[in-house]
Tab-separated table of N, CA and C and ligand atoms in Angstrom:
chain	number	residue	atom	x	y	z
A	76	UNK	N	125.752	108.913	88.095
A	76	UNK	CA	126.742	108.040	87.445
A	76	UNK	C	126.391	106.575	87.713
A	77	UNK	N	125.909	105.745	88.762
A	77	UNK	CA	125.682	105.076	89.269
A	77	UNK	C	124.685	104.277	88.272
A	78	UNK	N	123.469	105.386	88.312
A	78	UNK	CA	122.635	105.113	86.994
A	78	UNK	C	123.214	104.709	85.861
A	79	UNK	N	124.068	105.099	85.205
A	79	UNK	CA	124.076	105.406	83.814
A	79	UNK	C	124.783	104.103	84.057
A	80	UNK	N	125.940	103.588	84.898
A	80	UNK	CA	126.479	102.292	84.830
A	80	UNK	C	125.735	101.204	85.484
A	81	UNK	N	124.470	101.382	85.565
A	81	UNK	CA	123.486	100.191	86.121
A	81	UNK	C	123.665	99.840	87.250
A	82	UNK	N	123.985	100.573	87.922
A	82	UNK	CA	124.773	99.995	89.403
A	82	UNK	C	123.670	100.517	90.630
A	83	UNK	N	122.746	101.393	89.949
A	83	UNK	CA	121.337	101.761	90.759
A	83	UNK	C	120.690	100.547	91.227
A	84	UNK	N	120.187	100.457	93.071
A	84	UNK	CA	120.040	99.164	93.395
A	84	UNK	C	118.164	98.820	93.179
A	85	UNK	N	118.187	97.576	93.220
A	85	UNK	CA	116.849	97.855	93.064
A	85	UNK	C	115.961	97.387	94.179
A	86	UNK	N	114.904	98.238	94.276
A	86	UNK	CA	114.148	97.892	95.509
A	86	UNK	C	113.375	96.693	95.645
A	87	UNK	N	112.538	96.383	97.070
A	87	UNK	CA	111.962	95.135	97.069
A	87	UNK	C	110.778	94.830	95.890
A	88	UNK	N	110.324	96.243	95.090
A	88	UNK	CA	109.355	95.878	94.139
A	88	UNK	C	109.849	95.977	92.694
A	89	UNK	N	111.635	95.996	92.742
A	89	UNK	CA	112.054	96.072	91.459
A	89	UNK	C	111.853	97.492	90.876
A	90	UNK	N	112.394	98.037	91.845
A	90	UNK	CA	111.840	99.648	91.069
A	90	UNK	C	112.947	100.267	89.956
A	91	UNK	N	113.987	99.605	90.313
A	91	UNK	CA	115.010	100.055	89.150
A	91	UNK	C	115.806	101.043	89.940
A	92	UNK	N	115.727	102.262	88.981
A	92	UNK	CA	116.626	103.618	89.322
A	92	UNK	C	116.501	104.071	90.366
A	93	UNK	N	117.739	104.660	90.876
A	93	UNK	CA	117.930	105.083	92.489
A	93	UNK	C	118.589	106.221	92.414
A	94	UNK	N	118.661	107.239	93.483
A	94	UNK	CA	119.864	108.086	93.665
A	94	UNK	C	121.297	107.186	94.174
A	95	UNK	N	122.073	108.021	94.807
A	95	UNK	CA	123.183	107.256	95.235
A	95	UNK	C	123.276	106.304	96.928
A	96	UNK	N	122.093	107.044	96.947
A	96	UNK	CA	121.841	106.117	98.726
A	96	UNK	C	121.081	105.179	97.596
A	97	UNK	N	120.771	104.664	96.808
A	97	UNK	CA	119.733	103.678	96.920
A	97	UNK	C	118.279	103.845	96.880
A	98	UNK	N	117.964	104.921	96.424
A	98	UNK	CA	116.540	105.211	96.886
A	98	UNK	C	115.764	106.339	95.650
A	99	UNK	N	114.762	105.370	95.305
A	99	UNK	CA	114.107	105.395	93.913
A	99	UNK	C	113.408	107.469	94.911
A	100	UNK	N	113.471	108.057	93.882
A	100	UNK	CA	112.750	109.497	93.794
A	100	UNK	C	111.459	109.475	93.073
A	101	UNK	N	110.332	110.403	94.647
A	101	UNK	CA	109.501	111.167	93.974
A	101	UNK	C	109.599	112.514	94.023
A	102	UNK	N	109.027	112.853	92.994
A	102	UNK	CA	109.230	114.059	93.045
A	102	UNK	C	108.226	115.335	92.579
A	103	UNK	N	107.793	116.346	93.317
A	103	UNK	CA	106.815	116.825	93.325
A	103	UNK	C	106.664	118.142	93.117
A	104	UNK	N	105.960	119.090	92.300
A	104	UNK	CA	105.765	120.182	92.031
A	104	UNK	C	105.426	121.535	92.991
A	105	UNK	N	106.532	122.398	93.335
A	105	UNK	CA	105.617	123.689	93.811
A	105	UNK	C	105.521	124.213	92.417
A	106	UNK	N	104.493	124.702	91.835
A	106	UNK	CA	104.219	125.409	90.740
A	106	UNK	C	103.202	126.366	91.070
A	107	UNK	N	104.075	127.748	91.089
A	107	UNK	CA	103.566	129.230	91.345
A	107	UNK	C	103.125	129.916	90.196
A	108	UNK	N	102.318	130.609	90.661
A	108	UNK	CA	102.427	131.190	89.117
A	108	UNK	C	101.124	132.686	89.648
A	109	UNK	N	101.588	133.559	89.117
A	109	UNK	CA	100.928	134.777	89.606
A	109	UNK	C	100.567	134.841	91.199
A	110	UNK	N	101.813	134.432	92.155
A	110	UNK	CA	101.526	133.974	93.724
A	110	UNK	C	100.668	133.412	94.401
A	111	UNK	N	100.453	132.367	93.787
A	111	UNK	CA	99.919	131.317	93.761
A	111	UNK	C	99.947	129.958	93.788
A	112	UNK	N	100.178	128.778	94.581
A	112	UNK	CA	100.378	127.628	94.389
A	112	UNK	C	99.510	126.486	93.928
A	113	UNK	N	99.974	125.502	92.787
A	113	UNK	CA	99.016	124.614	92.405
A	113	UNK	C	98.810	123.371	92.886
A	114	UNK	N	97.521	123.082	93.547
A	114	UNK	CA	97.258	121.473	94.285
A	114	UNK	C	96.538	120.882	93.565
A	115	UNK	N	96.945	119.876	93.543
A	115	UNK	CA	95.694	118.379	93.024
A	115	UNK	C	95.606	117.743	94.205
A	116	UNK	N	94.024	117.164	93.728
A	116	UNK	CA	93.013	116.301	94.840
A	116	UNK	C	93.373	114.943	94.243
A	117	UNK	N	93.596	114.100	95.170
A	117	UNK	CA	93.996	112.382	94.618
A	117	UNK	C	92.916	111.507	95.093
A	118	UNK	N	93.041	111.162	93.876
A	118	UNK	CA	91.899	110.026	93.939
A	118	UNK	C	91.765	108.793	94.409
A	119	UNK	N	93.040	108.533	95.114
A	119	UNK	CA	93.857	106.967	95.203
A	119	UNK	C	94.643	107.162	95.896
A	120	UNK	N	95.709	106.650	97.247
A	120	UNK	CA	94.638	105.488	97.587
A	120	UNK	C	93.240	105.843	98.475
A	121	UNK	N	92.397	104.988	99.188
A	121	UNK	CA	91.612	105.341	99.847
A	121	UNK	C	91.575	106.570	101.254
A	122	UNK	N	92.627	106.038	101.451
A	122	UNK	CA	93.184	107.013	102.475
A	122	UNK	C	93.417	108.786	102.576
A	123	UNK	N	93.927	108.678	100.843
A	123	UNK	CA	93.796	109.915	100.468
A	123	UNK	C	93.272	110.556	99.662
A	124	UNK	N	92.241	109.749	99.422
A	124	UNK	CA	91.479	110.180	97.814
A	124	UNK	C	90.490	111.434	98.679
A	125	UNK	N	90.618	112.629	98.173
A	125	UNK	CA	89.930	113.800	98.212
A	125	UNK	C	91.049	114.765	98.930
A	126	UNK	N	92.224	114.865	99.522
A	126	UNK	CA	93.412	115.451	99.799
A	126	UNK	C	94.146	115.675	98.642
A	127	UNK	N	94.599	117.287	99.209
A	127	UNK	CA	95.407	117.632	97.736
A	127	UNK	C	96.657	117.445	98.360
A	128	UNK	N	97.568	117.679	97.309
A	128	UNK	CA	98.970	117.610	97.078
A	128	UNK	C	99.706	118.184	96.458
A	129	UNK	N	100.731	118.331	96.264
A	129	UNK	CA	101.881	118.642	95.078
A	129	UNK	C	101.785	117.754	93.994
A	130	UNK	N	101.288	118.066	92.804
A	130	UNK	CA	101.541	117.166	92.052
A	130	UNK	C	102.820	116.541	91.294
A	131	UNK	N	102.885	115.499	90.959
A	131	UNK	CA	104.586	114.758	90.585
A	131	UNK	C	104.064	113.097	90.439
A	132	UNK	N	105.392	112.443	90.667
A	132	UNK	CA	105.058	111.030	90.614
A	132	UNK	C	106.862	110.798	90.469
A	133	UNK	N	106.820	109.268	90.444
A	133	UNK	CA	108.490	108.206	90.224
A	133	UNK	C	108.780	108.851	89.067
A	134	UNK	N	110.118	109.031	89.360
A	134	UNK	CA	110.926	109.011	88.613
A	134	UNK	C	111.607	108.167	87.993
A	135	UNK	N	111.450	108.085	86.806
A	135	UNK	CA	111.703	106.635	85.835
A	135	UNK	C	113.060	106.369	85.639
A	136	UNK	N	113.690	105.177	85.416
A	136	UNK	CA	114.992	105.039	84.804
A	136	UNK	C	115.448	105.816	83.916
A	137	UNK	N	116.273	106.389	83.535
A	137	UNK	CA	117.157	107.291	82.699
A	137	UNK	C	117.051	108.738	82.579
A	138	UNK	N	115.591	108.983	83.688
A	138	UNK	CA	115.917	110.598	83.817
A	138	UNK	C	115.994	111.224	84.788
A	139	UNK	N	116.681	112.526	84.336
A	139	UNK	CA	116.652	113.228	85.556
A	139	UNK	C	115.796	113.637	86.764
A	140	UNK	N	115.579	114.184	87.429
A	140	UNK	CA	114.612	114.713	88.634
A	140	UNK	C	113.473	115.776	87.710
A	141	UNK	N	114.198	116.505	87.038
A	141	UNK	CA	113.531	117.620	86.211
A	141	UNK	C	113.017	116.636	85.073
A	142	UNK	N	113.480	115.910	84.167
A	142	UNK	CA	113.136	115.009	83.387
A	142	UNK	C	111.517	114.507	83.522
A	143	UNK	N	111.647	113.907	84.551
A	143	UNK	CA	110.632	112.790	85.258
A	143	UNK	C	109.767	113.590	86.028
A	144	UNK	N	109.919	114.911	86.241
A	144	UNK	CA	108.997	115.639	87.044
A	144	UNK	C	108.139	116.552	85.702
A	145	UNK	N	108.948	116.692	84.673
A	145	UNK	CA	108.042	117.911	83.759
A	145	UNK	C	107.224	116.677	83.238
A	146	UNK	N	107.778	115.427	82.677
A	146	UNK	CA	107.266	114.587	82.218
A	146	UNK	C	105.697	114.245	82.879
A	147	UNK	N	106.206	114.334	84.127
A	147	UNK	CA	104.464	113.772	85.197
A	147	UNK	C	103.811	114.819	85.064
A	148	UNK	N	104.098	116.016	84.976
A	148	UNK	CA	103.384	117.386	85.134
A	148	UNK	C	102.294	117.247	83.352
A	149	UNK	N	103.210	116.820	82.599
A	149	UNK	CA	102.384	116.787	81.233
A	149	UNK	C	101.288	115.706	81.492
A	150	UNK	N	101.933	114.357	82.095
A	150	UNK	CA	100.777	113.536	81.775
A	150	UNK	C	99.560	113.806	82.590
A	151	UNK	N	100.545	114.388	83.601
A	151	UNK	CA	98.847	114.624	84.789
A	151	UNK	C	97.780	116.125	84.598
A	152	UNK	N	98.603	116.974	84.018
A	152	UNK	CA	98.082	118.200	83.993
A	152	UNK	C	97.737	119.069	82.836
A	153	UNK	N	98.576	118.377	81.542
A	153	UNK	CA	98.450	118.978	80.422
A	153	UNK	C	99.595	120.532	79.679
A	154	UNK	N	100.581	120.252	81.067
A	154	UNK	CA	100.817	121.425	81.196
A	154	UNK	C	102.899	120.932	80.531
A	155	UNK	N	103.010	122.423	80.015
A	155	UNK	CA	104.719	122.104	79.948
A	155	UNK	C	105.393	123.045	81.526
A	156	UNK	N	106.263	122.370	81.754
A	156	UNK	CA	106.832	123.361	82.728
A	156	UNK	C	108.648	123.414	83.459
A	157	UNK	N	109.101	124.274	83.894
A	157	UNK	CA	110.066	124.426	83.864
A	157	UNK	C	110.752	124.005	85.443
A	158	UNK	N	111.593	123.120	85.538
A	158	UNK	CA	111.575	122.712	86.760
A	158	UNK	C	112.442	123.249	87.741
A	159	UNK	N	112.971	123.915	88.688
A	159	UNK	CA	113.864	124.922	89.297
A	159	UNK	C	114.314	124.194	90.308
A	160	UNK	N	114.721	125.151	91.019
A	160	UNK	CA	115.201	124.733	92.755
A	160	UNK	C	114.763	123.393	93.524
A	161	UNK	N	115.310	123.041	94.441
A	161	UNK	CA	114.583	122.062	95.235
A	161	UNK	C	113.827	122.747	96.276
A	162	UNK	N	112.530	122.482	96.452
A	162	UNK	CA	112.004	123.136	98.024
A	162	UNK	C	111.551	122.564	99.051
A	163	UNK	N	112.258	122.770	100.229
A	163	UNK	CA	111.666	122.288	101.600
A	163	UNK	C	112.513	120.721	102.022
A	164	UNK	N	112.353	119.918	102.719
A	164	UNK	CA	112.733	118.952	103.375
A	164	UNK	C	112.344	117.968	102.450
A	165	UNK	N	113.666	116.787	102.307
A	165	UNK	CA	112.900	115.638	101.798
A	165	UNK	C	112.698	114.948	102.359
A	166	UNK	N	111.466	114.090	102.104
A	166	UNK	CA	110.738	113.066	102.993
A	166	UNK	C	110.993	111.595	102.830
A	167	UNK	N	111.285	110.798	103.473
A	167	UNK	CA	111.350	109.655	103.490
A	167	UNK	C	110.114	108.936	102.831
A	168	UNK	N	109.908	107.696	101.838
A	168	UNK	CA	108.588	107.288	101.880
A	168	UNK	C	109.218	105.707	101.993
A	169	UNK	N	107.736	104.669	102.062
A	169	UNK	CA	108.233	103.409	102.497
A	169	UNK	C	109.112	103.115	101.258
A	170	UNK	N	109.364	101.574	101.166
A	170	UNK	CA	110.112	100.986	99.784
A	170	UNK	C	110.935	101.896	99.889
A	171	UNK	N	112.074	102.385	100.064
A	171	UNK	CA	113.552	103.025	99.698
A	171	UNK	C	112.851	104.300	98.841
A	172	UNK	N	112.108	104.372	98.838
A	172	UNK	CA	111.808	105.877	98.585
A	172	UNK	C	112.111	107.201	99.206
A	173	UNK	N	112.265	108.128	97.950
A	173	UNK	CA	111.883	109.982	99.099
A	173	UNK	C	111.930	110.217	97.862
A	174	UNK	N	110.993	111.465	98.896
A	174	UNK	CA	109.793	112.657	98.145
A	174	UNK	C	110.748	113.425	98.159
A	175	UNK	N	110.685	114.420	96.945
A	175	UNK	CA	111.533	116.035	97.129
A	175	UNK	C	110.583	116.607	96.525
A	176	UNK	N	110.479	118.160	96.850
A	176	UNK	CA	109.666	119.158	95.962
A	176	UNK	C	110.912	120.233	95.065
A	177	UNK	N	110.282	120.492	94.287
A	177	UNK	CA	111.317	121.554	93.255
A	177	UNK	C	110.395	122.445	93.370
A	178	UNK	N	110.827	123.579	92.976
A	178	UNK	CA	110.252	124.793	92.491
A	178	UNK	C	109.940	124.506	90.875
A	179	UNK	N	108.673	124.588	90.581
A	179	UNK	CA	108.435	124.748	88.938
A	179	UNK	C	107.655	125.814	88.687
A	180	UNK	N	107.979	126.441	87.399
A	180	UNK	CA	107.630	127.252	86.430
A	180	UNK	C	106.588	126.994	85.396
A	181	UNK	N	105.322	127.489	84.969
A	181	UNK	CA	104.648	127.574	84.083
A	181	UNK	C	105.245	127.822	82.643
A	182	UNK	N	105.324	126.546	81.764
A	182	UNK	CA	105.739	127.744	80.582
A	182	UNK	C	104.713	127.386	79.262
A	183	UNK	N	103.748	126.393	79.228
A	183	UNK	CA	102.839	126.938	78.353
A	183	UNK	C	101.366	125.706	78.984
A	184	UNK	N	100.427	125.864	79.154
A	184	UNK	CA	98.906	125.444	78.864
A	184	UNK	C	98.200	125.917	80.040
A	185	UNK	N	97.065	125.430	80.775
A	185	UNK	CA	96.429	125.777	81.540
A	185	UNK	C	96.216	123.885	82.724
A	186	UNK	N	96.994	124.210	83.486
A	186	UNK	CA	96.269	122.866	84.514
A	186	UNK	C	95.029	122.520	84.338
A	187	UNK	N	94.600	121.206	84.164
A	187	UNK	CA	93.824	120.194	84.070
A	187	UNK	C	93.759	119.428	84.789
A	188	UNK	N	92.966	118.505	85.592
A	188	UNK	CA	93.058	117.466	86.675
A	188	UNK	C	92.682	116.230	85.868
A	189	UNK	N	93.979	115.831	84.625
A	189	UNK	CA	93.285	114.589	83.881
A	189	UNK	C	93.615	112.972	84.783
A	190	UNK	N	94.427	113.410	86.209
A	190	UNK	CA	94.562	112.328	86.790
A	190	UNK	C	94.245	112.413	88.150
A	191	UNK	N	93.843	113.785	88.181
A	191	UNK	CA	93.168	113.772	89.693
A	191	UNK	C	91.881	114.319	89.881
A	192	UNK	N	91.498	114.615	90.906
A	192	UNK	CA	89.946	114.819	91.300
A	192	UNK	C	89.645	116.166	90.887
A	193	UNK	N	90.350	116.537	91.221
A	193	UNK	CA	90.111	118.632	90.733
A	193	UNK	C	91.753	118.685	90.699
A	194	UNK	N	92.007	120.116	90.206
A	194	UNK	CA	92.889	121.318	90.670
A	194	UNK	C	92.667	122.473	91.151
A	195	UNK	N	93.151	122.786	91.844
A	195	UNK	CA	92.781	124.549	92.419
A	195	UNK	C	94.467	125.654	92.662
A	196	UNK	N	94.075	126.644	92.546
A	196	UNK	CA	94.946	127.676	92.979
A	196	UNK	C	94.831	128.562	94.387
A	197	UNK	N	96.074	128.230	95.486
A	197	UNK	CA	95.672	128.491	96.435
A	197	UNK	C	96.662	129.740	96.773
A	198	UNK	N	96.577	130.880	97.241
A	198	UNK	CA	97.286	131.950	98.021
A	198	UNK	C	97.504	131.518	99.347
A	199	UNK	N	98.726	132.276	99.622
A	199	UNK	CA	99.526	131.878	101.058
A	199	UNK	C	98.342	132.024	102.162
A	200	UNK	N	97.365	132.859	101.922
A	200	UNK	CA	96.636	133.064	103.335
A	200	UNK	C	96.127	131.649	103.269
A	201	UNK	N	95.327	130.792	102.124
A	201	UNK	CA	94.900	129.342	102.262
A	201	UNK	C	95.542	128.603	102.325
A	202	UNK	N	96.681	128.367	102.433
A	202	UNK	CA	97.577	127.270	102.255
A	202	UNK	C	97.603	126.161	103.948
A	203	UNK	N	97.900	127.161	105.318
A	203	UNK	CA	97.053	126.328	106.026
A	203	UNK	C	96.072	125.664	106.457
A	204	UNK	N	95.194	126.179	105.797
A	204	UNK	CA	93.230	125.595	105.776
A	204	UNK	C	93.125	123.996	104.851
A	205	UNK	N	94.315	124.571	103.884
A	205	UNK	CA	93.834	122.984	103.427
A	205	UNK	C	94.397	121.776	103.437
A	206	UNK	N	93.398	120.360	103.497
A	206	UNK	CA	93.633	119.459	103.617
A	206	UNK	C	94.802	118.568	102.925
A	207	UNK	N	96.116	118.826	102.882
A	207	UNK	CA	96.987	118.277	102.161
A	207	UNK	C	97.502	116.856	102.920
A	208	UNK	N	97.670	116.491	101.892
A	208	UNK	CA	98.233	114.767	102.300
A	208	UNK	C	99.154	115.076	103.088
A	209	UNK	N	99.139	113.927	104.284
A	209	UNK	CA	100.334	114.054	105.180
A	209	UNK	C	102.017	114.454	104.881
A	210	UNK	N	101.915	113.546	104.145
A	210	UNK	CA	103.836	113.904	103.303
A	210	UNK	C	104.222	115.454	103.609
A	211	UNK	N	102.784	115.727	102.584
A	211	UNK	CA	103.307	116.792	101.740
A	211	UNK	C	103.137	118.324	102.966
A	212	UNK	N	102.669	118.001	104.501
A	212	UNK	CA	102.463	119.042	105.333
A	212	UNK	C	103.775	119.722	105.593
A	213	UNK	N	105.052	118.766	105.371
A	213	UNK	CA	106.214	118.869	106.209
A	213	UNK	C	107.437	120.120	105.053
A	214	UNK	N	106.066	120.429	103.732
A	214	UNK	CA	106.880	121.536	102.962
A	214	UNK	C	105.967	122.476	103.495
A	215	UNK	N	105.053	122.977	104.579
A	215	UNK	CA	104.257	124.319	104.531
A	215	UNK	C	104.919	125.844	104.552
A	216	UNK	N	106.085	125.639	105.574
A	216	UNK	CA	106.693	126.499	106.134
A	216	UNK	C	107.686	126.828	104.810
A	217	UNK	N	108.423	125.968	104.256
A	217	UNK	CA	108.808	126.576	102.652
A	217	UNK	C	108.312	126.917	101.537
A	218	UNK	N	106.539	126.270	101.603
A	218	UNK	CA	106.065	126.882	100.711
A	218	UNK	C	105.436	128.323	100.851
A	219	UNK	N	105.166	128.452	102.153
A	219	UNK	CA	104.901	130.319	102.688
A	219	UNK	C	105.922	130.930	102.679
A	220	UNK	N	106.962	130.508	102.365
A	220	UNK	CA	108.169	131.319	101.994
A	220	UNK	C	108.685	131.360	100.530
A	221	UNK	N	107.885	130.762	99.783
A	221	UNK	CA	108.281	130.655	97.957
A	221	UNK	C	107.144	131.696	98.047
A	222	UNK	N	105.704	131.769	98.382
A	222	UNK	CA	104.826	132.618	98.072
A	222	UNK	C	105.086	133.815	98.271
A	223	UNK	N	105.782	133.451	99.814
A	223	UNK	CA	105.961	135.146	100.209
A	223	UNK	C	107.198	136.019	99.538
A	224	UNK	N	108.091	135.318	99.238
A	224	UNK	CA	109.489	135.725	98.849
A	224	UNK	C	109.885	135.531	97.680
A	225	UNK	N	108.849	134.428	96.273
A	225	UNK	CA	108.854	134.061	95.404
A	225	UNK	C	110.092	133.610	94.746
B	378	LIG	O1	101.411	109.882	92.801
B	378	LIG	P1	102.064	108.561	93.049
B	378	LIG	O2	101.132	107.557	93.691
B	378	LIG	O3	102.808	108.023	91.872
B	378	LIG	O4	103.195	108.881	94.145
B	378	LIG	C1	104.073	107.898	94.625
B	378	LIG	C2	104.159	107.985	96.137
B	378	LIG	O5	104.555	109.285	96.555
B	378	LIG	C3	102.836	107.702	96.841
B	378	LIG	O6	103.118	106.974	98.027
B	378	LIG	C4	102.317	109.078	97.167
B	378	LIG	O7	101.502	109.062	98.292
B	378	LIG	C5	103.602	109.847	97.433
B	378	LIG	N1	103.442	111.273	97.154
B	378	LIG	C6	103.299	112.173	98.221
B	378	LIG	N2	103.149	113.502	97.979
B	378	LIG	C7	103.144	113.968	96.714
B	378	LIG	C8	103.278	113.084	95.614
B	378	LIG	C9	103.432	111.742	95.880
B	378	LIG	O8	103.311	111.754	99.389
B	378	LIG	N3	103.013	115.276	96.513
């Protein structure tokens, strides 16, 4: 509501839209699909370019969490998809930010890495082996429980 009456505050870089604390959303993909989870490798910043992640991105003024998350999923992946549950802990990021993960659904193309380094499909036994961006370590324990319990 806050949104819709402009009353979303804006951060030190002018970010616009906020939840109700104040704090612009990212928001990031578990996307399963035949028990399986999907990571992208980032290319940017230096720090993390070759670490995968959940893929997602900001959530823009006037949409929802699901809005702004299927939306990033198209531009980054090629893919349409269906956005579900929230999963795991949300994370604080600097600038009045936080990260959340949703549960998403496949519902039509094949992942593409048109904004990141690769994509891959990982099963619960790999999911600790790999190198995921810091943030995103603090969903492991919920994401071995979407795999395992789907
Ligand atoms: O992908 P993008 O750079 O737009 O993400 C915005 C911020 O959210 C960055 O600081 C990025 O590191 C963080 N992020 C994250 N984990 C993700 C997606 C984004 O820590 N899965």
């Amino acid at each position: 509501v806050a949104q819709q009456l402009g009353h979303g505050h804006d951060g030190p870089m002018g970010t616009g839209v906020s939840d109700r604390d104040g704090r612009r959303e990212v928001a990031a993909a578990a996307l399963v699909d035949s028990g399986r989870l999907l990571l992208a490798q980032r290319v940017s910043p230096p720090e993390l370019a070759g670490r995968w992640e959940l893929p997602g991105g900001k959530i823009e003024p006037g949409e929802t969490p699901a809005e702004g998350l299927s939306r990033e999923l198209r531009e980054e992946l090629g893919i349409e998809a269906v956005v579900g549950h929230r999963v795991g802990v949300e994370v604080p990021l600097p600038n009045e930010m936080v990260l959340r993960a949703y549960a998403v659904e496949l519902k039509s193309g094949v992942p593409v890495a048109l904004e990141h380094a690769a994509v891959r499909w990982v099963g619960v036994d790999e999911l600790a082996d790999v190198d995921l961006v810091p943030n995103d370590r603090a969903w492991v324990p919920a994401l071995v429980e979407l795999l395992t319990r789907g």
